Amino acid sequence: MWIAKISGVTDFESAISVDVSPEFAIGAIIDNINEIRAVSKFDARRIFASMENCVTIAEIVPSTIDDIFEIQEICNPDMIQINGLFFNDINTLIAVQSITTIPIIGSIFMDKETLESNILDTDPIKAVQMLDSYVHAININLPLGLNWDSQNKKEKLIKIIYEIKNVVTKPLIIGGGLKTSNIGEITKALSPNAVDISSGVEKIPGIKNPELMQEFLETVYDYKEHLIGV
């Protein structure tokens, strides 16, 4: 069971600093030309193959189901996270559930201004409820970092997450503006299964900083009683 994922890992040094426990995971963003943290599927394969302890997750924006199978075959990850709009079609969800043999994480992005979901339904609670039946876990990217210092916005986010937790049956992963300084309070307030961080452990955009990663993971571990695990 893992409780924290470092997303957007691009090199061995960053990956190895996470590979200390099965309670942690690395995510490699694969073949995404719009993402500065992207790596090729072959680089992802080499990074994943070197890991001995942590969970490996391929993060992709597929165009077809064949893309999912290709990543599974070439990269051999423990899980695959589907980002983008691929799951905006319920028929695609049904097809993926029917034929994939690897745990799939469905990803929902909430708009930082409107808090609307990017797939299935603009209402994130309804979107999660629709996604829940077809995936092994759900990753929600919401504007935690932007809104946590505002009491009104924070209360709204907490309300949404607890409404989601009331309808979801699969593990819930949260991310979006997390960093070492806020992860403790956010974890206690929301009690997700796991947390997901990317830019919050970078000093230069797109390049992970091992010291920041270690600080974050140590802090998450201190609050692990509030994390159920995936």
CSV table of C-alpha atoms in Angstrom, one decimal, residues 17-125:
chain,number,residue,atom,x,y,z
A,17,SER,CA,15.6,8.9,-3.7
A,18,VAL,CA,11.9,7.6,-3.6
A,19,ASP,CA,12.9,4.0,-3.9
A,20,VAL,CA,13.2,3.5,-0.2
A,21,SER,CA,9.9,2.0,0.7
A,22,PRO,CA,6.8,0.3,-0.9
A,23,GLU,CA,4.8,3.1,0.8
A,24,PHE,CA,6.0,5.5,-1.8
A,25,ALA,CA,5.5,5.7,-5.6
A,26,ILE,CA,7.0,7.4,-8.6
A,27,GLY,CA,5.1,8.6,-11.6
A,28,ALA,CA,6.7,9.1,-15.0
A,29,ILE,CA,4.8,11.3,-17.5
A,30,ILE,CA,5.4,9.5,-20.8
A,31,ASP,CA,5.5,10.9,-24.3
A,32,ASN,CA,3.6,14.1,-23.6
A,33,ILE,CA,4.9,17.0,-25.8
A,34,ASN,CA,3.0,19.5,-23.7
A,35,GLU,CA,4.6,18.6,-20.5
A,36,ILE,CA,8.1,19.7,-19.4
A,37,ARG,CA,8.4,16.7,-17.1
A,38,ALA,CA,7.8,14.1,-19.9
A,39,VAL,CA,10.2,11.3,-20.7
A,40,SER,CA,10.2,8.8,-23.5
A,41,LYS,CA,8.6,5.4,-22.9
A,42,PHE,CA,12.1,3.8,-23.2
A,43,ASP,CA,13.5,6.2,-20.5
A,44,ALA,CA,10.6,5.3,-18.3
A,45,ARG,CA,11.2,1.6,-18.8
A,46,ARG,CA,14.8,2.0,-17.7
A,47,ILE,CA,13.8,4.0,-14.6
A,48,PHE,CA,11.1,1.6,-13.6
A,49,ALA,CA,13.4,-1.4,-14.1
A,50,SER,CA,15.9,0.0,-11.7
A,51,MET,CA,13.3,0.4,-8.8
A,52,GLU,CA,13.4,-2.3,-6.1
A,53,ASN,CA,10.9,-1.0,-3.5
A,54,CYS,CA,8.6,1.8,-4.6
A,55,VAL,CA,5.5,1.5,-6.8
A,56,THR,CA,6.0,2.6,-10.5
A,57,ILE,CA,3.2,4.4,-12.3
A,58,ALA,CA,3.1,5.3,-15.9
A,59,GLU,CA,1.2,8.6,-16.5
A,60,ILE,CA,-0.1,8.9,-20.0
A,61,VAL,CA,-2.6,10.8,-22.2
A,62,PRO,CA,-3.6,8.1,-24.6
A,63,SER,CA,-5.4,8.5,-27.9
A,64,THR,CA,-6.5,4.9,-28.2
A,65,ILE,CA,-6.6,1.8,-26.0
A,66,ASP,CA,-3.7,0.4,-28.0
A,67,ASP,CA,-1.6,3.2,-26.4
A,68,ILE,CA,-2.3,1.8,-23.0
A,69,PHE,CA,-1.2,-1.7,-24.0
A,70,GLU,CA,1.9,-0.3,-25.6
A,71,ILE,CA,2.9,1.5,-22.4
A,72,GLN,CA,2.2,-1.6,-20.4
A,73,GLU,CA,4.3,-3.8,-22.7
A,74,ILE,CA,7.3,-1.5,-23.1
A,75,CYS,CA,7.5,0.2,-19.7
A,76,ASN,CA,6.1,-2.6,-17.4
A,77,PRO,CA,4.8,-0.3,-14.7
A,78,ASP,CA,2.9,-1.4,-11.6
A,79,MET,CA,0.0,0.9,-12.5
A,80,ILE,CA,-1.1,3.2,-15.3
A,81,GLN,CA,-2.6,6.6,-14.7
A,82,ILE,CA,-4.8,8.0,-17.5
A,83,ASN,CA,-4.7,11.8,-17.7
A,84,GLY,CA,-6.4,14.1,-20.1
A,85,LEU,CA,-9.8,13.7,-21.7
A,86,PHE,CA,-9.5,10.0,-22.7
A,87,PHE,CA,-12.0,8.9,-20.0
A,88,ASN,CA,-14.6,11.6,-21.1
A,89,ASP,CA,-16.5,8.8,-22.9
A,90,ILE,CA,-18.2,6.2,-20.9
A,91,ASN,CA,-17.8,3.6,-23.7
A,92,THR,CA,-14.0,4.1,-23.4
A,93,LEU,CA,-14.2,3.4,-19.6
A,94,ILE,CA,-16.2,0.2,-20.3
A,95,ALA,CA,-13.7,-0.9,-22.9
A,96,VAL,CA,-10.6,-0.2,-20.7
A,97,GLN,CA,-12.2,-2.0,-17.7
A,98,SER,CA,-13.0,-5.0,-19.9
A,99,ILE,CA,-9.7,-5.7,-21.4
A,100,THR,CA,-6.8,-4.2,-19.4
A,101,THR,CA,-4.9,-6.5,-17.0
A,102,ILE,CA,-3.1,-3.8,-15.0
A,103,PRO,CA,-4.5,-1.5,-12.3
A,104,ILE,CA,-5.7,1.8,-13.9
A,105,ILE,CA,-5.9,5.1,-12.1
A,106,GLY,CA,-8.4,7.5,-13.5
A,107,SER,CA,-7.5,11.2,-13.2
A,108,ILE,CA,-9.8,14.1,-12.8
A,109,PHE,CA,-8.6,17.7,-13.1
A,110,MET,CA,-10.7,20.4,-11.3
A,111,ASP,CA,-10.6,23.9,-12.8
A,112,LYS,CA,-8.8,26.2,-10.3
A,113,GLU,CA,-11.5,28.9,-10.7
A,114,THR,CA,-14.8,27.1,-11.2
A,115,LEU,CA,-13.8,23.8,-9.5
A,116,GLU,CA,-15.5,22.0,-12.4
A,117,SER,CA,-14.3,18.5,-13.5
A,118,ASN,CA,-12.6,18.2,-16.9
A,119,ILE,CA,-14.3,14.8,-17.7
A,120,LEU,CA,-17.7,13.0,-17.6
A,121,ASP,CA,-19.6,15.8,-15.7
A,122,THR,CA,-18.7,19.3,-14.7
A,123,ASP,CA,-19.8,18.4,-11.1
A,124,PRO,CA,-16.7,16.7,-9.7
A,125,ILE,CA,-18.9,14.6,-7.3
